[in-house]
Coordinates of C-alpha atoms and ligand atoms in Angstrom, one line a residue:
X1 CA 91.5 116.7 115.9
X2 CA 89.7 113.1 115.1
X3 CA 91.2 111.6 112.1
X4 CA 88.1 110.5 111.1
X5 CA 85.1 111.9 111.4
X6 CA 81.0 111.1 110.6
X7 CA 78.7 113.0 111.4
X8 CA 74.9 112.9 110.8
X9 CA 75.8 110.2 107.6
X10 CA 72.6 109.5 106.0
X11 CA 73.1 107.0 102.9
X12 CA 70.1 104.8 100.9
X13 CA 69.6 102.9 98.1
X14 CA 66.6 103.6 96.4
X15 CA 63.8 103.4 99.6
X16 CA 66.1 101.8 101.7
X17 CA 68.5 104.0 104.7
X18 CA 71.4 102.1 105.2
X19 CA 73.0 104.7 107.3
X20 CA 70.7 106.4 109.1
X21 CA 72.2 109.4 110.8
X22 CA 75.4 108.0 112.0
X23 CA 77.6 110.1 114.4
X24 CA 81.2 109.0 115.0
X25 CA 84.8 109.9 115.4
X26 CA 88.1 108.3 116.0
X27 CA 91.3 109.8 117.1
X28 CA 94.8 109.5 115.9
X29 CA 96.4 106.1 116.8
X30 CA 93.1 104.6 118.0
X31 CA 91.4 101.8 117.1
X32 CA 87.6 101.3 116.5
X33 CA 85.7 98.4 116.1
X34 CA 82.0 98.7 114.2
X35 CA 79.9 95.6 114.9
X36 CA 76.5 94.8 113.7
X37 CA 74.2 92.2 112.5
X38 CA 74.4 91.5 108.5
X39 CA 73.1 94.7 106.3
X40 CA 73.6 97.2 109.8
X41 CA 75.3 99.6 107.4
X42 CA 79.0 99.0 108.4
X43 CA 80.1 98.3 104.9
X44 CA 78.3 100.9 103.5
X45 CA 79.8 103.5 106.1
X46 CA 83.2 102.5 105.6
X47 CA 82.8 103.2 101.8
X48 CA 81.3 106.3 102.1
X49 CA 84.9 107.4 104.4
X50 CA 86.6 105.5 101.6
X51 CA 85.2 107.8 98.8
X52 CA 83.5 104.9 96.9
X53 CA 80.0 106.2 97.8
X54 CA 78.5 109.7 98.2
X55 CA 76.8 110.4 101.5
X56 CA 73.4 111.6 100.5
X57 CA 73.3 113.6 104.0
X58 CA 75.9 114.5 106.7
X59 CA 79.4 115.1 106.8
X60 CA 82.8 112.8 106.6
X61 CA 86.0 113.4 106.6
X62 CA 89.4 111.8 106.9
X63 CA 92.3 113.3 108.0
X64 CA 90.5 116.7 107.6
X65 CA 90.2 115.6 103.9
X66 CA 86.8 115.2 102.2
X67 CA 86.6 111.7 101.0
X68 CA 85.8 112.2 97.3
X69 CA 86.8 116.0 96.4
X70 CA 90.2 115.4 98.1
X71 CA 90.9 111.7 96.5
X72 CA 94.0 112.4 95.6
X73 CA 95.6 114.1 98.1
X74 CA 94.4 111.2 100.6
X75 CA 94.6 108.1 98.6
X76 CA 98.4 108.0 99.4
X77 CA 98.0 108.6 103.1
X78 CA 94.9 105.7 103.2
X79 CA 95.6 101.8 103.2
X80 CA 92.3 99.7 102.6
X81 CA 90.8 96.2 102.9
X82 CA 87.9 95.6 101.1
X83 CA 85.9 92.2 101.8
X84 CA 86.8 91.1 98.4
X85 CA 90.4 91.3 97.3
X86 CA 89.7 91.6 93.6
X87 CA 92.6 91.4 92.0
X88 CA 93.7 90.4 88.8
X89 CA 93.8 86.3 88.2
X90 CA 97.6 86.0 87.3
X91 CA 99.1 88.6 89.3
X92 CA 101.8 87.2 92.2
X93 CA 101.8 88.6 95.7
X94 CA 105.5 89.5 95.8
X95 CA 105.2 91.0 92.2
X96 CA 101.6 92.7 93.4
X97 CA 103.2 93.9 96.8
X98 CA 106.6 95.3 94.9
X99 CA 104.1 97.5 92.3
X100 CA 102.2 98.6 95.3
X101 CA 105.1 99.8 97.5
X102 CA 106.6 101.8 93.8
X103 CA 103.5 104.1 94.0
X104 CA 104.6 105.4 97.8
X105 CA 107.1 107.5 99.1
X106 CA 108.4 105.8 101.9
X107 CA 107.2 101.8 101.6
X108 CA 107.3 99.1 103.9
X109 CA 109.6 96.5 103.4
X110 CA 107.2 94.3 100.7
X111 CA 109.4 90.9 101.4
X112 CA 109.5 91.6 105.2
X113 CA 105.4 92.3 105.1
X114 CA 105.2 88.9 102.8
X115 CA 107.2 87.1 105.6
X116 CA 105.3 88.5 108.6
X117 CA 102.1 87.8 106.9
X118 CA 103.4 83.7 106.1
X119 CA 103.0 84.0 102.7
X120 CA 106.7 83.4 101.5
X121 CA 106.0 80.1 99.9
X122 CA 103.3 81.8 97.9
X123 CA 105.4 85.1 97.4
X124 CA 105.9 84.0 93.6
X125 CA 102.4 82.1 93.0
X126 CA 99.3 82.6 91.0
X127 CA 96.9 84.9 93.2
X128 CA 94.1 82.5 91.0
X129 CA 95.9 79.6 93.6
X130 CA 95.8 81.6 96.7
X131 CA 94.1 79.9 99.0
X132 CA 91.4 82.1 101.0
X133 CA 93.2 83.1 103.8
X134 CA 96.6 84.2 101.8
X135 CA 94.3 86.2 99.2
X136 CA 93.1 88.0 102.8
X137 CA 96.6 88.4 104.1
X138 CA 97.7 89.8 100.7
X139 CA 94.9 92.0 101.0
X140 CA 96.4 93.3 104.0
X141 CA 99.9 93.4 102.8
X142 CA 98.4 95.2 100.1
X143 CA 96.8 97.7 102.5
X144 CA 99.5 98.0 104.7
X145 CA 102.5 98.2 102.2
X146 CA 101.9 102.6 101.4
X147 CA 102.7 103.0 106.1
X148 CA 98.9 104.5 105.8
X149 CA 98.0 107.2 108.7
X150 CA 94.7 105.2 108.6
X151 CA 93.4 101.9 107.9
X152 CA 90.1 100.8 106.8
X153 CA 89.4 97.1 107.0
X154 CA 86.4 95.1 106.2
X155 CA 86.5 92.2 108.4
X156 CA 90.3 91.8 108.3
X157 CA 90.0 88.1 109.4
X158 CA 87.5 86.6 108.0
X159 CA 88.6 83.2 107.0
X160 CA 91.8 83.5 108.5
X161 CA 92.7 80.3 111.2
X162 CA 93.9 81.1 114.4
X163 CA 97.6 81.4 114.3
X164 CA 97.0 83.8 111.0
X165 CA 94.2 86.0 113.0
X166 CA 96.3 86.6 115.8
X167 CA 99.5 87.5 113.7
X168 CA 97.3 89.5 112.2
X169 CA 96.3 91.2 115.4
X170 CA 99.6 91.6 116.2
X171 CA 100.7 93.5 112.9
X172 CA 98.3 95.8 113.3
X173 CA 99.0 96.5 116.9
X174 CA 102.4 97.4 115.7
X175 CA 100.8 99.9 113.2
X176 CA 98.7 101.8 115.4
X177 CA 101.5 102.1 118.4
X178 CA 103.3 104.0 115.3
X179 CA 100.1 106.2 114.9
X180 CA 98.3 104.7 112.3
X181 CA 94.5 105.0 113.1
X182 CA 92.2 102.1 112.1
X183 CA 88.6 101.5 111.8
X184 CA 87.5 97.7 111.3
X185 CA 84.2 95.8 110.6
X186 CA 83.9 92.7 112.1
X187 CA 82.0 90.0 113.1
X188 CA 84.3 88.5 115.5
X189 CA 83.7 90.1 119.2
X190 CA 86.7 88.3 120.7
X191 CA 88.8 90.8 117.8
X192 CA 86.7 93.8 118.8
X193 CA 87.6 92.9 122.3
X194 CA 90.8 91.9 121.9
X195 CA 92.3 94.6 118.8
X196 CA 89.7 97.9 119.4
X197 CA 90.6 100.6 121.9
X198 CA 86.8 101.5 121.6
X199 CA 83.6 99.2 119.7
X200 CA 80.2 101.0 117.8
X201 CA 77.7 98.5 117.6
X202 CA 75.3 99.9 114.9
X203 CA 72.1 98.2 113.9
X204 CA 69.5 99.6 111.0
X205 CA 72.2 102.5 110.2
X206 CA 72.1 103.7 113.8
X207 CA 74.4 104.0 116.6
X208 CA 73.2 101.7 119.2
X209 CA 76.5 101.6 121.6
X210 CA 79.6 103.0 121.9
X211 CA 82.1 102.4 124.2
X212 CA 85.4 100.7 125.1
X213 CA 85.2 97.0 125.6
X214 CA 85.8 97.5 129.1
X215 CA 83.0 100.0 129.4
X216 CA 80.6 97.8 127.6
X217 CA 81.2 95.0 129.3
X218 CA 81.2 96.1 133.1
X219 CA 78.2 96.4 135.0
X220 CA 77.8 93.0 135.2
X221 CA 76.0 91.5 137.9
X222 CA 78.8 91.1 140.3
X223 CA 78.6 87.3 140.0
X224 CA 81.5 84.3 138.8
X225 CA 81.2 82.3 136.6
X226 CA 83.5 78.5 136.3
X227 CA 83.7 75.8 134.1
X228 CA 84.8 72.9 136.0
X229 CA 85.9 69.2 133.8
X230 CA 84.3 67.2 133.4
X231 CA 80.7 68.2 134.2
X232 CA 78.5 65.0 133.3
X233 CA 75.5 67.1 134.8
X234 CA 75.7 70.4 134.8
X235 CA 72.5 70.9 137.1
X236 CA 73.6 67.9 140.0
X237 CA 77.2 69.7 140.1
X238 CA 75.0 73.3 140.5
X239 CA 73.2 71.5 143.5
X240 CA 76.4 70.5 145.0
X241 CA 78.9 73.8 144.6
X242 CA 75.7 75.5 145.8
X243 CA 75.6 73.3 148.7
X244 CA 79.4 73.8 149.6
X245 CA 79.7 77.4 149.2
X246 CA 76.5 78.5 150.8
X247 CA 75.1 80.8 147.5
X248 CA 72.8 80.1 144.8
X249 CA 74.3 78.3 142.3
X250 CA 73.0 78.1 138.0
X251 CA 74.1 75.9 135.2
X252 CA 74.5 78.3 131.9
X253 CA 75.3 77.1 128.2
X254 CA 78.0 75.4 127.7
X255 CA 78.5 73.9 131.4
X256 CA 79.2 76.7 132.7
X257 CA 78.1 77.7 136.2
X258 CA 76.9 80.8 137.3
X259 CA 78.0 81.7 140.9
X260 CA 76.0 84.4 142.7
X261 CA 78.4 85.9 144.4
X262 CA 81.6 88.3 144.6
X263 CA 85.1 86.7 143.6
X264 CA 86.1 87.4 147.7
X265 CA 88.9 85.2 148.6
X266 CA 86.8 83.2 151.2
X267 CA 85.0 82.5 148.0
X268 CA 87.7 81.5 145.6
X269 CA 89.0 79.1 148.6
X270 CA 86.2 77.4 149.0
X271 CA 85.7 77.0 145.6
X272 CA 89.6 75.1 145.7
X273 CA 88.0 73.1 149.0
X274 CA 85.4 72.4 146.4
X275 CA 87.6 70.8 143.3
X276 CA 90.4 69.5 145.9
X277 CA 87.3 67.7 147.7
X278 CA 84.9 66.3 144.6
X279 CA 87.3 66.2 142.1
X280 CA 87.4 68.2 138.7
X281 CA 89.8 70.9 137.4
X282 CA 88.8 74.1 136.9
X283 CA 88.8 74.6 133.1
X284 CA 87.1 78.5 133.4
X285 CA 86.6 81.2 135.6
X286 CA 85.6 84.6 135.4
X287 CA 84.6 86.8 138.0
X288 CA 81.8 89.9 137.2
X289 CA 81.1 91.6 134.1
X290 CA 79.8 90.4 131.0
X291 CA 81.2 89.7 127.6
X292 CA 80.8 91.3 124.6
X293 CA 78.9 88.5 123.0
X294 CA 76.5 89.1 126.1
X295 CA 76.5 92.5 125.8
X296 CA 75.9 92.1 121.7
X297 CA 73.2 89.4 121.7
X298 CA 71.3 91.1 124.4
X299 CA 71.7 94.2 122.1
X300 CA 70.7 93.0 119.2
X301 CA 67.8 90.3 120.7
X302 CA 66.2 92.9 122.7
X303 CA 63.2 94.6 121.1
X304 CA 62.7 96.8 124.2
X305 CA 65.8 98.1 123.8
X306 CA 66.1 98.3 120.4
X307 CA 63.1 100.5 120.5
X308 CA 65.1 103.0 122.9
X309 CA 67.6 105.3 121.9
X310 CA 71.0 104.2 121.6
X311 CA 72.8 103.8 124.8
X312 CA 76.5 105.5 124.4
X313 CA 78.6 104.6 127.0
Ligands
ATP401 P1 77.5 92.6 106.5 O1 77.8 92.4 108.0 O2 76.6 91.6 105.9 O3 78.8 92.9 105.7 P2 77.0 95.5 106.6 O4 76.7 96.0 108.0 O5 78.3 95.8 106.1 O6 76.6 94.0 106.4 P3 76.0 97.0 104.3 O7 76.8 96.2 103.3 O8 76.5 98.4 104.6 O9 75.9 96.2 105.7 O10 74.5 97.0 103.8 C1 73.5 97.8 104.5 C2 72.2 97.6 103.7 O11 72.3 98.2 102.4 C3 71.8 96.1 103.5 O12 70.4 96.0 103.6 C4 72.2 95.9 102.0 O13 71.4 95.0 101.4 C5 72.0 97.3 101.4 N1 73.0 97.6 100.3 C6 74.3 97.6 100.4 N2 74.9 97.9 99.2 C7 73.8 98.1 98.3 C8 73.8 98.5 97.0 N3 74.9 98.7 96.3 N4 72.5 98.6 96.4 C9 71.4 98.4 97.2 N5 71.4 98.0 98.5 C10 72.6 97.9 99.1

């Protein structure tokens, strides 16, 4: 049985359709990643699975539960993230994480989550003085304190650097190899990549694509592309790889070079007899496929296919 489930959600506000017949599911221990443009209706679809808003069509359900007439029974077994934290001025995390952890059963360790999140030095500080990024990792302290079967998170890492977005990662991986099933917004497609088992990319309320990131992003034309430093002109070092290897070769953004060819061995050596012959390390290089950006912007850029209906992997 999915542990979360949404099917045919319809949702407006006043003449406008935010969700616009939205069919999805996620299974126990999975993670999904929605992704869309600002206003595609993610927000508004995770609230409706949260129980803050009324689907005005459709059906959702969470852990077999029904949102809103079975509150109480899932609150418990639901941690959540919302994109603003909320909380009180004057409250302190560790005080905050303590009260939070009271209300379950069987609580994570609050002063273990505080450490794993970095926020020991704050663990007795005004929230008021929280910086961004420790009011966001309290936030998920907060959501992650109860051990929730399922996690809703709006764009977990927003604001967070680095370091903090990949110990983040991290946490949550730990979660959902215990079970814990999580559906996250974001606008990051390196997290989607990186943290979902499967991404939804919804635009206008619809389901536009639907796959895991591997899915999405094969089919790629079978070409490599390198980054080789330094490249003072992108298109005179095109004219010369091209030369040397024998294939057609085209500077992209960001100096890289698109190869048009397989990553064969007899490539990749002459590519080293390139670099050991002209100089220049190799700083990038990835054979075939597409990224997820690629795969996005084309998505979301495209009338044509925005006009067709939505491709599910
Ligand atoms: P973002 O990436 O910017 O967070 P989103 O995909 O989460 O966007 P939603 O917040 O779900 O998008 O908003 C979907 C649409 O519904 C937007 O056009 C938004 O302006 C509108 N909307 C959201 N909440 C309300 C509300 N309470 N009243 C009226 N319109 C709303």
């Amino acid at each position: 049985m999915a542990v979360i489930e949404v099917e045919g959600l319809v949702k407006r506000y006043g003449a406008l359709t935010a969700v616009d017949g939205l069919d999805l599911s996620v299974a126990r221990g999975e993670t999904l990643a929605l992704l869309g443009p600002n206003g595609a209706g993610k927000t508004t679809t995770v609230e409706c699975l949260e129980g803050y808003r009324r689907p005005d069509e459709g059906r959702v359900r969470v852990l077999g539960l029904d949102p809103i007439a079975d509150a109480r029974e899932l609150s418990p077994r639901i941690g959540l993230m919302l994109q603003e934290g909320g909380l009180y001025p004057h409250v302190r995390p560790a005080e905050i994480l303590h009260t939070f952890a009271a209300f379950h059963d069987d609580p994570e360790d609050p002063d273990a989550l505080l450490t794993s999140l970095g926020l020991d030095d704050v663990r007795d500080a005004r929230y008021r003085s929280l910086s961004g990024g420790q009011k966001q990792r309290l936030a998920l302290a907060l959501a992650l304190v109860g051990r929730p079967e399922v996690l809703f998170l709006d764009e977990p890492t927003a604001g967070l650097d680095p370091v903090a977005r990949r110990t983040t990662w991290e946490l949550l991986a730990e979660r959902t190899r215990g079970g814990t099933t999580i559906l996250l917004t974001t606008h990051l497609l390196d997290e989607a990549a990186a943290v979902a088992d499967r991404v939804a990319i919804i635009d206008r309320g619809r389901l536009r694509l639907l796959g895991t990131p591997a899915e999405l992003t094969a089919g790629g034309d079978g070409s490599v592309t390198v980054r080789i430093d330094p490249t003072p002109d992108a298109a005179m070092l095109a004219a010369r790889l091209a030369a040397h290897l024998g294939v057609e070769v085209r500077p992209e953004a960001g100096d890289r070079l698109r190869i048009a060819a397989l990553a064969t061995p007899t490539l990749l050596t002459a590519l080293a007899g390139f670099l050991t012959a002209h100089g220049g390390d190799l700083a990038d290089l990835r054979a075939s496929g597409r990224t997820l950006e690629e795969v996005y912007l084309r998505l979301v850029d495209d009338p044509e296919l925005q006009r067709s209906t939505a491709v599910v992997a």
